[in-house]
Short mmCIF file of N, CA and C in Angstrom, two decimals:
data_model
loop_
_atom_site.label_atom_id
_atom_site.label_comp_id
_atom_site.label_asym_id
_atom_site.label_seq_id
_atom_site.Cartn_x
_atom_site.Cartn_y
_atom_site.Cartn_z
N MET W 10 4.80 19.12 -12.73
CA MET W 10 4.25 20.21 -11.65
C MET W 10 2.87 19.58 -11.44
N GLU W 11 2.10 19.45 -12.33
CA GLU W 11 1.06 19.01 -12.42
C GLU W 11 1.33 17.10 -12.58
N GLU W 12 1.82 16.79 -12.82
CA GLU W 12 2.60 15.34 -12.37
C GLU W 12 2.16 14.69 -11.04
N VAL W 13 3.12 15.71 -10.51
CA VAL W 13 3.30 15.69 -8.63
C VAL W 13 1.49 15.45 -8.28
N HIS W 14 0.89 16.57 -8.55
CA HIS W 14 -0.38 17.29 -8.18
C HIS W 14 -1.40 15.88 -8.59
N ARG W 15 -1.13 15.26 -9.75
CA ARG W 15 -1.83 14.21 -9.71
C ARG W 15 -1.46 12.98 -9.04
N GLN W 16 -0.51 12.72 -8.93
CA GLN W 16 -0.37 11.42 -8.03
C GLN W 16 -0.58 11.78 -6.19
N GLU W 17 -0.52 13.00 -5.96
CA GLU W 17 -1.33 13.07 -4.83
C GLU W 17 -2.85 13.33 -4.90
N LEU W 18 -3.61 13.59 -5.27
CA LEU W 18 -4.38 13.03 -5.84
C LEU W 18 -4.73 11.77 -5.81
N GLU W 19 -4.46 10.37 -6.40
CA GLU W 19 -4.59 9.34 -6.32
C GLU W 19 -4.94 8.59 -5.40
N ALA W 20 -3.44 9.17 -4.73
CA ALA W 20 -2.84 8.76 -3.43
C ALA W 20 -4.07 9.34 -2.37
N GLU W 21 -4.91 10.15 -2.19
CA GLU W 21 -5.82 10.53 -1.74
C GLU W 21 -7.27 9.58 -2.11
N LEU W 22 -7.20 9.82 -3.44
CA LEU W 22 -8.40 8.77 -4.40
C LEU W 22 -8.27 7.54 -3.22
N ASP W 23 -6.95 6.90 -2.95
CA ASP W 23 -6.51 4.85 -2.89
C ASP W 23 -6.95 5.24 -1.06
N ARG W 24 -7.30 6.97 -0.90
CA ARG W 24 -7.46 6.41 0.91
C ARG W 24 -8.99 6.67 1.10
N MET W 25 -9.32 7.21 0.52
CA MET W 25 -11.00 7.44 0.21
C MET W 25 -11.64 6.02 -0.11
N LEU W 26 -10.98 5.38 -1.39
CA LEU W 26 -11.37 4.00 -1.13
C LEU W 26 -11.19 2.92 -0.44
N GLN W 27 -9.93 3.20 0.37
CA GLN W 27 -9.87 2.20 1.23
C GLN W 27 -10.69 2.20 2.53
N ALA W 28 -10.71 3.48 2.81
CA ALA W 28 -11.50 3.88 3.94
C ALA W 28 -13.02 3.61 3.81
N SER W 29 -13.70 3.88 2.67
CA SER W 29 -15.32 3.34 2.78
C SER W 29 -15.34 1.78 2.09
N THR W 30 -16.74 1.74 1.66
CA THR W 30 -17.09 0.09 1.81
C THR W 30 -17.43 0.09 0.54
N PRO W 31 -16.46 -1.01 0.16
CA PRO W 31 -16.63 -1.97 -1.40
C PRO W 31 -17.70 -1.52 -2.09
N ASP W 32 -17.70 -0.57 -3.05
CA ASP W 32 -18.98 -0.37 -4.38
C ASP W 32 -18.44 0.17 -5.25
N PRO W 33 -18.15 -0.86 -6.47
CA PRO W 33 -17.93 -0.55 -7.77
C PRO W 33 -18.35 0.61 -8.38
N ASP W 34 -19.84 0.96 -8.22
CA ASP W 34 -20.25 1.91 -9.00
C ASP W 34 -20.27 3.28 -7.99
N GLU W 35 -20.01 3.57 -6.83
CA GLU W 35 -19.63 4.23 -6.40
C GLU W 35 -18.16 4.73 -6.63
N ASP W 36 -17.35 3.90 -7.09
CA ASP W 36 -15.89 3.83 -6.89
C ASP W 36 -15.76 4.55 -8.87
N ARG W 37 -16.55 3.66 -9.64
CA ARG W 37 -16.89 4.84 -10.63
C ARG W 37 -17.30 6.18 -10.87
N TRP W 38 -17.75 5.82 -10.40
CA TRP W 38 -18.46 7.43 -9.76
C TRP W 38 -17.39 8.27 -9.73
N THR W 39 -16.84 7.98 -8.98
CA THR W 39 -15.71 9.07 -8.59
C THR W 39 -14.37 9.53 -9.00
N ILE W 40 -14.53 7.88 -9.57
CA ILE W 40 -12.85 8.07 -10.49
C ILE W 40 -13.63 8.66 -12.08
N ALA W 41 -14.34 9.01 -12.34
CA ALA W 41 -15.29 9.50 -13.53
C ALA W 41 -15.26 10.74 -12.65
N CYS W 42 -15.67 11.80 -12.19
CA CYS W 42 -15.45 12.56 -11.73
C CYS W 42 -14.24 13.60 -11.17
N ILE W 43 -12.92 12.97 -10.98
CA ILE W 43 -11.96 13.02 -10.82
C ILE W 43 -10.99 13.13 -12.61
N GLN W 44 -11.46 11.98 -13.34
CA GLN W 44 -10.98 12.65 -14.58
C GLN W 44 -11.61 13.46 -15.37
N GLN W 45 -12.60 14.29 -14.59
CA GLN W 45 -13.56 15.24 -15.82
C GLN W 45 -12.58 16.60 -15.12
N MET W 46 -12.00 16.03 -14.10
CA MET W 46 -11.48 17.83 -13.03
C MET W 46 -9.81 18.17 -14.16
N TYR W 47 -9.66 16.99 -14.97
CA TYR W 47 -8.34 17.01 -16.41
C TYR W 47 -8.81 17.62 -17.58
#
């Protein structure tokens, strides 16, 4: 069940990153926050 939730979260993250202007620092910060949630 948690694997499904993780896939949904990663899909949402992909949409967020594609919608925003490319910013490597911001991308790393967002990914770090998500990793801390697990």
